[in-house]
mmCIF file of C-alpha atoms and ligand atoms in Angstrom:
data_model
loop_
_atom_site.group_PDB
_atom_site.id
_atom_site.type_symbol
_atom_site.label_atom_id
_atom_site.label_comp_id
_atom_site.label_asym_id
_atom_site.label_seq_id
_atom_site.Cartn_x
_atom_site.Cartn_y
_atom_site.Cartn_z
ATOM 1 C CA MET T 1 -62.978 -22.097 -28.132
ATOM 2 C CA GLU T 2 -65.932 -22.672 -30.469
ATOM 3 C CA THR T 3 -66.205 -18.959 -31.278
ATOM 4 C CA LEU T 4 -62.501 -18.711 -31.969
ATOM 5 C CA LEU T 5 -62.601 -21.714 -34.262
ATOM 6 C CA LYS T 6 -65.330 -20.120 -36.322
ATOM 7 C CA SER T 7 -63.089 -17.244 -37.240
ATOM 8 C CA LYS T 8 -60.814 -18.138 -40.167
ATOM 9 C CA GLU T 9 -57.571 -16.630 -38.821
ATOM 10 C CA ASN T 10 -57.710 -18.845 -35.766
ATOM 11 C CA VAL T 11 -58.146 -22.142 -37.577
ATOM 12 C CA GLN T 12 -55.145 -21.938 -39.830
ATOM 13 C CA THR T 13 -51.523 -21.128 -39.309
ATOM 14 C CA ILE T 14 -48.439 -21.280 -41.515
ATOM 15 C CA TRP T 15 -44.875 -21.746 -40.257
ATOM 16 C CA ARG T 16 -41.473 -22.132 -41.852
ATOM 17 C CA CYS T 17 -38.749 -23.928 -39.952
ATOM 18 C CA PRO T 18 -35.182 -24.334 -41.215
ATOM 19 C CA SER T 19 -32.978 -27.406 -41.028
ATOM 20 C CA ASN T 20 -29.770 -27.352 -38.977
ATOM 21 C CA ILE T 21 -26.330 -28.872 -39.181
ATOM 22 C CA ALA T 22 -24.742 -30.197 -36.003
ATOM 23 C CA ILE T 23 -21.136 -29.227 -35.334
ATOM 24 C CA VAL T 24 -21.008 -31.402 -32.190
ATOM 25 C CA LYS T 25 -23.186 -34.400 -32.976
ATOM 26 C CA TYR T 26 -26.052 -36.019 -31.119
ATOM 27 C CA TRP T 27 -25.654 -39.773 -31.546
ATOM 28 C CA GLY T 28 -27.172 -42.039 -28.926
ATOM 29 C CA LYS T 29 -30.350 -41.546 -26.895
ATOM 30 C CA LYS T 30 -32.198 -43.004 -23.920
ATOM 31 C CA GLY T 31 -35.746 -43.013 -22.505
ATOM 32 C CA ARG T 32 -38.124 -40.696 -24.321
ATOM 33 C CA GLN T 33 -35.766 -38.984 -26.755
ATOM 34 C CA ILE T 34 -33.260 -37.956 -24.113
ATOM 35 C CA PRO T 35 -29.813 -37.409 -25.637
ATOM 36 C CA CYS T 36 -26.766 -39.220 -24.244
ATOM 37 C CA ASN T 37 -24.653 -36.106 -24.796
ATOM 38 C CA THR T 38 -24.949 -32.387 -25.397
ATOM 39 C CA SER T 39 -24.933 -31.277 -29.057
ATOM 40 C CA LEU T 40 -24.483 -27.912 -30.734
ATOM 41 C CA SER T 41 -25.665 -26.914 -34.206
ATOM 42 C CA MET T 42 -25.895 -24.078 -36.681
ATOM 43 C CA THR T 43 -29.366 -23.212 -37.928
ATOM 44 C CA LEU T 44 -29.628 -22.988 -41.724
ATOM 45 C CA SER T 45 -31.541 -20.513 -43.829
ATOM 46 C CA ASN T 46 -32.482 -21.717 -47.326
ATOM 47 C CA SER T 47 -33.218 -25.348 -46.435
ATOM 48 C CA TYR T 48 -36.574 -25.231 -44.678
ATOM 49 C CA THR T 49 -39.957 -26.915 -44.360
ATOM 50 C CA GLN T 50 -43.136 -24.894 -44.594
ATOM 51 C CA VAL T 51 -46.354 -26.248 -43.126
ATOM 52 C CA ALA T 52 -49.893 -24.932 -43.223
ATOM 53 C CA VAL T 53 -52.067 -26.461 -40.507
ATOM 54 C CA GLU T 54 -55.828 -26.171 -40.685
ATOM 55 C CA LEU T 55 -58.484 -27.304 -38.226
ATOM 56 C CA SER T 56 -61.955 -28.416 -39.233
ATOM 57 C CA GLU T 57 -64.866 -30.343 -37.766
ATOM 58 C CA LYS T 58 -63.857 -33.857 -36.725
ATOM 59 C CA LYS T 59 -65.945 -36.497 -38.427
ATOM 60 C CA SER T 60 -64.460 -39.720 -37.107
ATOM 61 C CA GLU T 61 -64.027 -41.413 -33.754
ATOM 62 C CA GLU T 62 -60.278 -41.739 -34.258
ATOM 63 C CA GLN T 63 -58.098 -40.384 -31.446
ATOM 64 C CA ILE T 64 -56.455 -38.097 -34.007
ATOM 65 C CA GLN T 65 -57.977 -37.335 -37.403
ATOM 66 C CA LEU T 66 -55.082 -36.249 -39.592
ATOM 67 C CA SER T 67 -54.688 -35.641 -43.326
ATOM 68 C CA TYR T 68 -51.034 -35.103 -44.140
ATOM 69 C CA PHE T 69 -50.099 -33.752 -47.562
ATOM 70 C CA PHE T 70 -46.565 -33.400 -48.850
ATOM 71 C CA ASP T 71 -46.156 -31.380 -52.061
ATOM 72 C CA ASP T 72 -49.955 -31.335 -52.430
ATOM 73 C CA LYS T 73 -50.226 -35.132 -52.363
ATOM 74 C CA LEU T 74 -51.448 -37.280 -49.492
ATOM 75 C CA ASN T 75 -48.329 -38.862 -48.002
ATOM 76 C CA PRO T 76 -49.245 -41.858 -45.852
ATOM 77 C CA SER T 77 -45.684 -42.928 -45.037
ATOM 78 C CA PHE T 78 -44.575 -39.717 -43.279
ATOM 79 C CA GLY T 79 -48.234 -39.052 -42.347
ATOM 80 C CA ASN T 80 -48.281 -42.219 -40.211
ATOM 81 C CA ARG T 81 -45.175 -41.061 -38.339
ATOM 82 C CA VAL T 82 -46.772 -37.653 -37.734
ATOM 83 C CA GLN T 83 -50.044 -39.313 -36.630
ATOM 84 C CA GLN T 84 -48.138 -41.421 -34.087
ATOM 85 C CA PHE T 85 -46.319 -38.291 -32.883
ATOM 86 C CA LEU T 86 -49.649 -36.462 -32.451
ATOM 87 C CA LYS T 87 -51.186 -39.387 -30.551
ATOM 88 C CA GLU T 88 -48.271 -39.599 -28.150
ATOM 89 C CA ASN T 89 -48.269 -35.863 -27.490
ATOM 90 C CA GLN T 90 -51.964 -34.989 -27.596
ATOM 91 C CA SER T 91 -51.707 -33.073 -24.323
ATOM 92 C CA PHE T 92 -49.817 -30.311 -26.213
ATOM 93 C CA PHE T 93 -52.830 -29.724 -28.498
ATOM 94 C CA PRO T 94 -56.062 -30.560 -26.655
ATOM 95 C CA PHE T 95 -58.095 -29.168 -29.594
ATOM 96 C CA SER T 96 -57.296 -32.409 -31.474
ATOM 97 C CA LYS T 97 -59.923 -34.208 -29.368
ATOM 98 C CA ASP T 98 -62.699 -32.555 -31.357
ATOM 99 C CA LYS T 99 -60.993 -31.069 -34.415
ATOM 100 C CA ALA T 100 -59.671 -32.729 -37.560
ATOM 101 C CA ILE T 101 -56.162 -31.622 -38.527
ATOM 102 C CA THR T 102 -54.944 -31.065 -42.074
ATOM 103 C CA ILE T 103 -51.232 -30.485 -42.583
ATOM 104 C CA ARG T 104 -49.876 -29.326 -45.954
ATOM 105 C CA SER T 105 -46.131 -29.433 -46.074
ATOM 106 C CA PHE T 106 -43.356 -28.717 -48.541
ATOM 107 C CA ASN T 107 -39.581 -28.534 -48.399
ATOM 108 C CA SER T 108 -37.559 -25.754 -50.017
ATOM 109 C CA PHE T 109 -34.871 -28.281 -50.909
ATOM 110 C CA PRO T 110 -35.295 -30.963 -53.556
ATOM 111 C CA HIS T 111 -36.604 -34.321 -52.356
ATOM 112 C CA SER T 112 -33.643 -36.091 -53.958
ATOM 113 C CA ALA T 113 -31.028 -33.886 -52.268
ATOM 114 C CA GLY T 114 -30.342 -36.304 -49.445
ATOM 115 C CA ILE T 115 -30.922 -33.583 -46.820
ATOM 116 C CA ALA T 116 -32.659 -35.023 -43.777
ATOM 117 C CA SER T 117 -35.980 -33.249 -43.520
ATOM 118 C CA SER T 118 -37.119 -34.588 -40.154
ATOM 119 C CA ALA T 119 -35.561 -31.685 -38.203
ATOM 120 C CA SER T 120 -37.246 -28.972 -40.272
ATOM 121 C CA SER T 121 -40.525 -30.936 -40.604
ATOM 122 C CA PHE T 122 -40.996 -31.711 -36.918
ATOM 123 C CA GLY T 123 -39.856 -28.193 -36.089
ATOM 124 C CA ALA T 124 -42.475 -26.629 -38.354
ATOM 125 C CA ILE T 125 -45.277 -29.022 -37.329
ATOM 126 C CA SER T 126 -44.591 -28.444 -33.628
ATOM 127 C CA LEU T 127 -44.536 -24.661 -34.011
ATOM 128 C CA ALA T 128 -47.776 -24.628 -35.985
ATOM 129 C CA LEU T 129 -49.714 -26.941 -33.666
ATOM 130 C CA LEU T 130 -48.535 -25.223 -30.523
ATOM 131 C CA ASP T 131 -49.306 -21.842 -32.063
ATOM 132 C CA LEU T 132 -52.916 -22.991 -32.568
ATOM 133 C CA THR T 133 -53.088 -24.127 -28.941
ATOM 134 C CA TYR T 134 -51.734 -20.749 -27.811
ATOM 135 C CA SER T 135 -54.034 -18.694 -30.004
ATOM 136 C CA LEU T 136 -57.123 -20.712 -29.028
ATOM 137 C CA ASN T 137 -56.241 -19.985 -25.416
ATOM 138 C CA GLY T 138 -55.571 -16.327 -26.188
ATOM 139 C CA ASN T 139 -51.862 -16.597 -25.303
ATOM 140 C CA THR T 140 -49.094 -14.675 -27.052
ATOM 141 C CA LEU T 141 -45.915 -16.250 -28.419
ATOM 142 C CA THR T 142 -43.286 -15.506 -25.807
ATOM 143 C CA GLU T 143 -39.866 -17.088 -25.293
ATOM 144 C CA GLU T 144 -41.607 -19.819 -23.322
ATOM 145 C CA PHE T 145 -43.530 -20.743 -26.507
ATOM 146 C CA TYR T 146 -40.276 -21.543 -28.356
ATOM 147 C CA GLN T 147 -38.985 -23.563 -25.422
ATOM 148 C CA LYS T 148 -42.170 -25.601 -25.346
ATOM 149 C CA ALA T 149 -42.158 -26.027 -29.137
ATOM 150 C CA SER T 150 -38.534 -27.195 -28.967
ATOM 151 C CA ASN T 151 -39.529 -29.747 -26.318
ATOM 152 C CA LEU T 152 -42.349 -30.981 -28.553
ATOM 153 C CA ALA T 153 -40.186 -31.039 -31.708
ATOM 154 C CA ARG T 154 -37.595 -33.117 -29.839
ATOM 155 C CA LEU T 155 -40.215 -35.809 -29.270
ATOM 156 C CA GLY T 156 -40.633 -36.099 -33.060
ATOM 157 C CA SER T 157 -36.933 -35.957 -33.954
ATOM 158 C CA GLY T 158 -34.146 -35.096 -31.514
ATOM 159 C CA SER T 159 -32.250 -32.793 -33.841
ATOM 160 C CA ALA T 160 -35.489 -30.860 -34.562
ATOM 161 C CA SER T 161 -35.276 -29.363 -31.055
ATOM 162 C CA ARG T 162 -32.312 -27.235 -32.229
ATOM 163 C CA SER T 163 -33.929 -25.871 -35.425
ATOM 164 C CA LEU T 164 -36.138 -23.413 -33.540
ATOM 165 C CA PHE T 165 -33.441 -20.890 -32.703
ATOM 166 C CA PRO T 166 -31.465 -18.392 -34.771
ATOM 167 C CA GLY T 167 -27.712 -18.800 -35.198
ATOM 168 C CA TYR T 168 -26.407 -21.579 -32.973
ATOM 169 C CA ALA T 169 -28.374 -23.845 -30.631
ATOM 170 C CA LEU T 170 -27.407 -26.252 -27.883
ATOM 171 C CA TRP T 171 -29.403 -29.271 -26.738
ATOM 172 C CA GLY T 172 -28.707 -31.611 -23.828
ATOM 173 C CA GLU T 173 -28.084 -30.963 -20.169
ATOM 174 C CA ASN T 174 -24.526 -29.969 -19.352
ATOM 175 C CA SER T 175 -23.667 -29.031 -15.798
ATOM 176 C CA PHE T 176 -21.323 -26.299 -17.047
ATOM 177 C CA VAL T 177 -23.933 -24.605 -19.254
ATOM 178 C CA ALA T 178 -26.604 -22.557 -17.484
ATOM 179 C CA ASN T 179 -30.182 -23.319 -18.569
ATOM 180 C CA SER T 180 -29.169 -26.321 -20.693
ATOM 181 C CA SER T 181 -31.732 -29.114 -20.768
ATOM 182 C CA ASP T 182 -32.270 -32.614 -22.131
ATOM 183 C CA GLU T 183 -35.842 -31.650 -22.987
ATOM 184 C CA TYR T 184 -35.352 -28.618 -25.183
ATOM 185 C CA ALA T 185 -32.651 -26.670 -26.951
ATOM 186 C CA ILE T 186 -31.463 -23.157 -26.105
ATOM 187 C CA LYS T 187 -29.958 -20.397 -28.215
ATOM 188 C CA VAL T 188 -26.197 -19.898 -27.916
ATOM 189 C CA GLU T 189 -25.879 -16.213 -27.109
ATOM 190 C CA GLU T 190 -22.247 -15.171 -27.382
ATOM 191 C CA ILE T 191 -21.052 -15.535 -30.962
ATOM 192 C CA HIS T 192 -18.024 -13.756 -32.439
ATOM 193 C CA PRO T 193 -18.801 -11.859 -35.695
ATOM 194 C CA VAL T 194 -16.704 -14.304 -37.770
ATOM 195 C CA PHE T 195 -19.123 -17.109 -36.890
ATOM 196 C CA GLN T 196 -22.224 -15.000 -37.448
ATOM 197 C CA GLU T 197 -21.877 -15.139 -41.204
ATOM 198 C CA MET T 198 -20.949 -18.790 -41.792
ATOM 199 C CA GLN T 199 -21.867 -20.332 -45.116
ATOM 200 C CA ASP T 200 -22.748 -23.978 -45.734
ATOM 201 C CA ALA T 201 -22.392 -25.373 -49.256
ATOM 202 C CA ILE T 202 -24.059 -28.782 -49.178
ATOM 203 C CA ILE T 203 -22.210 -31.003 -51.627
ATOM 204 C CA ILE T 204 -24.627 -33.698 -52.724
ATOM 205 C CA VAL T 205 -22.577 -36.718 -53.761
ATOM 206 C CA GLU T 206 -25.462 -39.162 -53.548
ATOM 207 C CA ASP T 207 -29.205 -38.696 -53.396
ATOM 208 C CA ALA T 208 -30.483 -42.236 -52.730
ATOM 209 C CA PRO T 209 -32.198 -42.887 -49.381
ATOM 210 C CA LYS T 210 -29.715 -44.099 -46.768
ATOM 211 C CA LYS T 211 -29.411 -47.812 -46.001
ATOM 212 C CA VAL T 212 -29.519 -47.445 -42.216
ATOM 213 C CA SER T 213 -31.859 -44.969 -40.530
ATOM 214 C CA SER T 214 -30.714 -42.616 -37.768
ATOM 215 C CA SER T 215 -33.029 -44.325 -35.281
ATOM 216 C CA VAL T 216 -31.205 -47.620 -35.869
ATOM 217 C CA GLY T 217 -27.900 -45.736 -35.544
ATOM 218 C CA HIS T 218 -28.947 -44.255 -32.190
ATOM 219 C CA GLN T 219 -29.951 -47.732 -30.974
ATOM 220 C CA LEU T 220 -26.589 -49.166 -31.922
ATOM 221 C CA MET T 221 -24.977 -46.771 -29.431
ATOM 222 C CA GLU T 222 -26.762 -48.635 -26.617
ATOM 223 C CA ASN T 223 -24.154 -51.372 -26.329
ATOM 224 C CA HIS T 224 -21.413 -49.718 -28.306
ATOM 225 C CA PRO T 225 -17.929 -50.454 -26.901
ATOM 226 C CA PHE T 226 -16.885 -46.783 -27.208
ATOM 227 C CA ALA T 227 -20.182 -45.205 -26.117
ATOM 228 C CA GLU T 228 -19.137 -43.768 -22.743
ATOM 229 C CA ALA T 229 -15.901 -42.292 -24.080
ATOM 230 C CA ARG T 230 -17.807 -40.800 -27.015
ATOM 231 C CA PHE T 231 -20.468 -39.148 -24.813
ATOM 232 C CA GLN T 232 -17.786 -37.622 -22.599
ATOM 233 C CA GLN T 233 -15.807 -36.418 -25.600
ATOM 234 C CA ALA T 234 -18.906 -34.746 -27.103
ATOM 235 C CA ASN T 235 -19.719 -32.975 -23.819
ATOM 236 C CA ALA T 236 -16.136 -31.714 -23.600
ATOM 237 C CA ASN T 237 -16.224 -30.640 -27.269
ATOM 238 C CA VAL T 238 -19.385 -28.614 -26.652
ATOM 239 C CA LEU T 239 -17.705 -26.708 -23.831
ATOM 240 C CA GLN T 240 -14.647 -26.017 -25.975
ATOM 241 C CA LEU T 241 -16.829 -24.999 -28.911
ATOM 242 C CA LEU T 242 -18.796 -22.502 -26.816
ATOM 243 C CA ASP T 243 -15.520 -20.812 -25.946
ATOM 244 C CA ILE T 244 -14.301 -20.982 -29.571
ATOM 245 C CA LEU T 245 -17.542 -19.424 -30.879
ATOM 246 C CA LYS T 246 -17.156 -16.610 -28.349
ATOM 247 C CA ARG T 247 -13.478 -15.951 -29.128
ATOM 248 C CA GLY T 248 -13.738 -16.350 -32.912
ATOM 249 C CA ASP T 249 -10.999 -18.990 -33.071
ATOM 250 C CA MET T 250 -11.422 -20.388 -36.584
ATOM 251 C CA ASP T 251 -8.585 -22.935 -36.445
ATOM 252 C CA ALA T 252 -9.968 -24.513 -33.289
ATOM 253 C CA PHE T 253 -13.481 -24.531 -34.830
ATOM 254 C CA ILE T 254 -12.189 -26.369 -37.894
ATOM 255 C CA HIS T 255 -10.496 -28.972 -35.721
ATOM 256 C CA ILE T 256 -13.576 -29.788 -33.621
ATOM 257 C CA CYS T 257 -15.934 -29.645 -36.580
ATOM 258 C CA GLU T 258 -13.997 -32.133 -38.728
ATOM 259 C CA SER T 259 -13.121 -34.402 -35.818
ATOM 260 C CA GLU T 260 -16.823 -34.593 -34.829
ATOM 261 C CA ALA T 261 -17.850 -35.519 -38.392
ATOM 262 C CA LEU T 262 -15.341 -38.357 -38.608
ATOM 263 C CA THR T 263 -16.159 -39.544 -35.067
ATOM 264 C CA LEU T 264 -19.872 -39.797 -35.938
ATOM 265 C CA HIS T 265 -19.028 -42.069 -38.856
ATOM 266 C CA ALA T 266 -16.429 -43.955 -36.795
ATOM 267 C CA MET T 267 -19.246 -44.816 -34.341
ATOM 268 C CA MET T 268 -21.235 -46.300 -37.233
ATOM 269 C CA MET T 269 -18.242 -48.271 -38.481
ATOM 270 C CA THR T 270 -17.447 -49.670 -35.032
ATOM 271 C CA SER T 271 -20.948 -50.621 -33.861
ATOM 272 C CA SER T 272 -21.881 -54.312 -33.535
ATOM 273 C CA ASP T 273 -23.902 -54.132 -36.766
ATOM 274 C CA TYR T 274 -21.235 -52.042 -38.473
ATOM 275 C CA TYR T 275 -22.043 -50.029 -41.565
ATOM 276 C CA LEU T 276 -20.629 -47.328 -43.795
ATOM 277 C CA LEU T 277 -22.539 -44.298 -45.052
ATOM 278 C CA MET T 278 -19.590 -42.521 -46.677
ATOM 279 C CA LYS T 279 -19.059 -43.077 -50.406
ATOM 280 C CA PRO T 280 -15.810 -42.859 -52.408
ATOM 281 C CA GLN T 281 -16.880 -39.362 -53.500
ATOM 282 C CA THR T 282 -17.358 -38.338 -49.855
ATOM 283 C CA ILE T 283 -13.706 -39.167 -49.166
ATOM 284 C CA ALA T 284 -12.575 -37.518 -52.405
ATOM 285 C CA VAL T 285 -14.364 -34.270 -51.463
ATOM 286 C CA ILE T 286 -12.998 -34.335 -47.892
ATOM 287 C CA GLU T 287 -9.427 -34.824 -49.094
ATOM 288 C CA LYS T 288 -9.734 -32.005 -51.600
ATOM 289 C CA ILE T 289 -11.119 -29.669 -48.922
ATOM 290 C CA ILE T 290 -8.178 -30.413 -46.611
ATOM 291 C CA ALA T 291 -5.631 -29.998 -49.437
ATOM 292 C CA TYR T 292 -7.210 -26.742 -50.612
ATOM 293 C CA ARG T 293 -7.214 -25.344 -47.072
ATOM 294 C CA LYS T 294 -3.520 -26.121 -46.686
ATOM 295 C CA GLU T 295 -2.623 -24.571 -50.004
ATOM 296 C CA SER T 296 -4.906 -21.502 -49.971
ATOM 297 C CA LYS T 297 -4.971 -20.818 -46.199
ATOM 298 C CA ILE T 298 -8.718 -20.196 -46.594
ATOM 299 C CA PRO T 299 -10.503 -21.363 -43.426
ATOM 300 C CA LEU T 300 -12.993 -23.783 -44.925
ATOM 301 C CA CYS T 301 -13.865 -27.136 -43.351
ATOM 302 C CA PHE T 302 -16.191 -30.083 -43.722
ATOM 303 C CA THR T 303 -18.804 -31.775 -41.631
ATOM 304 C CA LEU T 304 -21.089 -34.731 -42.296
ATOM 305 C CA ASP T 305 -24.567 -35.673 -41.221
ATOM 306 C CA ALA T 306 -25.660 -39.326 -41.054
ATOM 307 C CA GLY T 307 -25.162 -39.733 -44.806
ATOM 308 C CA PRO T 308 -22.629 -39.418 -47.613
ATOM 309 C CA ASN T 309 -23.092 -35.723 -48.426
ATOM 310 C CA VAL T 310 -20.547 -33.149 -47.340
ATOM 311 C CA HIS T 311 -21.357 -29.820 -45.671
ATOM 312 C CA LEU T 312 -18.618 -27.341 -46.547
ATOM 313 C CA LEU T 313 -18.491 -24.517 -44.005
ATOM 314 C CA TYR T 314 -16.700 -21.196 -44.556
ATOM 315 C CA PRO T 315 -16.955 -17.514 -43.645
ATOM 316 C CA LYS T 316 -18.898 -15.302 -46.051
ATOM 317 C CA SER T 317 -15.809 -13.222 -46.831
ATOM 318 C CA PHE T 318 -14.366 -16.197 -48.796
ATOM 319 C CA GLU T 319 -17.557 -16.846 -50.784
ATOM 320 C CA LYS T 320 -16.018 -16.185 -54.217
ATOM 321 C CA GLN T 321 -12.916 -18.307 -53.737
ATOM 322 C CA VAL T 322 -14.881 -21.215 -52.267
ATOM 323 C CA LYS T 323 -17.403 -21.131 -55.102
ATOM 324 C CA ASN T 324 -14.551 -21.300 -57.605
ATOM 325 C CA PHE T 325 -13.012 -24.182 -55.664
ATOM 326 C CA ILE T 326 -16.331 -26.081 -55.685
ATOM 327 C CA GLU T 327 -16.980 -25.483 -59.363
ATOM 328 C CA ASN T 328 -13.439 -26.277 -60.499
ATOM 329 C CA ASP T 329 -11.849 -28.742 -58.087
ATOM 330 C CA LEU T 330 -14.935 -30.623 -56.903
ATOM 331 C CA ALA T 331 -16.870 -30.610 -60.204
ATOM 332 C CA GLU T 332 -16.444 -34.341 -60.855
ATOM 333 C CA SER T 333 -17.437 -35.415 -57.380
ATOM 334 C CA TYR T 334 -20.948 -34.081 -56.911
ATOM 335 C CA LYS T 335 -24.438 -34.253 -58.385
ATOM 336 C CA GLN T 336 -25.628 -30.950 -57.006
ATOM 337 C CA VAL T 337 -24.624 -28.179 -54.606
ATOM 338 C CA ILE T 338 -27.067 -26.359 -52.345
ATOM 339 C CA TYR T 339 -25.711 -23.037 -51.148
ATOM 340 C CA ASP T 340 -27.020 -22.333 -47.689
ATOM 341 C CA GLU T 341 -25.934 -20.217 -44.743
ATOM 342 C CA ILE T 342 -26.530 -19.483 -41.093
ATOM 343 C CA GLY T 343 -30.135 -18.456 -40.530
ATOM 344 C CA GLU T 344 -32.545 -16.500 -38.407
ATOM 345 C CA GLY T 345 -34.654 -19.435 -37.222
ATOM 346 C CA PRO T 346 -38.350 -20.160 -37.825
ATOM 347 C CA LYS T 347 -40.912 -17.696 -39.131
ATOM 348 C CA LYS T 348 -44.647 -17.462 -38.845
ATOM 349 C CA HIS T 349 -46.482 -16.326 -41.972
ATOM 350 C CA THR T 350 -49.228 -13.826 -41.703
ATOM 351 C CA ILE T 351 -52.267 -15.150 -43.536
HETATM 352 O O1 PMV M 1 -32.751 -36.217 -34.968
HETATM 353 P P1 PMV M 1 -32.410 -37.580 -35.370
HETATM 354 O O2 PMV M 1 -32.976 -38.616 -34.439
HETATM 355 O O3 PMV M 1 -32.753 -37.835 -36.823
HETATM 356 O O4 PMV M 1 -30.813 -37.781 -35.242
HETATM 357 C C1 PMV M 1 -29.947 -37.093 -36.085
HETATM 358 C C2 PMV M 1 -28.561 -37.141 -35.607
HETATM 359 C C3 PMV M 1 -27.546 -36.480 -36.528
HETATM 360 O O5 PMV M 1 -28.176 -35.729 -37.531
HETATM 361 C C4 PMV M 1 -26.685 -37.528 -37.209
HETATM 362 C C5 PMV M 1 -26.623 -35.585 -35.715
HETATM 363 C C6 PMV M 1 -27.242 -34.332 -35.156
HETATM 364 O O6 PMV M 1 -26.890 -33.982 -34.032
HETATM 365 O O7 PMV M 1 -28.015 -33.672 -35.868
#
């Protein structure tokens, strides 16, 4: 190991990992980041985190010696979360016992955009650290590497487990889906061409940090009156969606996608400590999307993450019309639009 660490290419690695948008939502967890239901997401392309991880001689007695930079500045708040994550999962990167770790991270999307960066960040950090473990042991990056990295990413942020795969990914054990697991996500293989070129225009209606974190939201599902029904519904929706993605049934996709978005927010509104993350502009945008779909017959639809911003999904063939719709009909409702699309998954950079 010592010899390998002396050679520059083995002590640094750079990875990019995209964000993802869930179509069937993960909301509610148990034990060590085990989801209460199966979820299914689309991996994005332009919204990603890039991390460079470098190892150097450890100079302190700390269990983990980490310097975490975000946009070239030391960032103690996220750095502390990453440090905790590294401590809890040290067995994945044994080199951390005698090496100091420096992580330099940046996001391709603006900080104020209200896009959750934990999926792309934990995805990229997990890939980079595991890559170092593999290369120090002389192992190559096989399919098993991505499975293990997805498992590790999940321990940092559940939704991060799904960001490691191109196209569509599924996370959470489902007895009807071969190879599905609570511990890592898997790639969804059979996708009709119409769903292979989906676009996601992220309509930023508000960019302030959200009032209630996702971890509090997950906790509130623990004694939620509708929890069991919700988990069953999500598992059934995943099975239907797998079939829809295979057959290319756009109308059925739209129905599940929008219903899932509203159900996620309904869970927030009906938990014991109820709260609302949608804003008046969120509703305005949603209503305009539905009205425009009816009038134009263009198959566009909305989904929401745990926040007020709207993800507008549509096939690439309607790009022009949808852009016109956003710029004309939605102009008064948003601060910014980020045009993204289905992506190819993470990438390692050659140094
Ligand atoms: O990964 P977490 O713990 O931040 O949870 C995120 C959950 C949602 O983004 C709201 C839904 C999902 O499945 O991505």
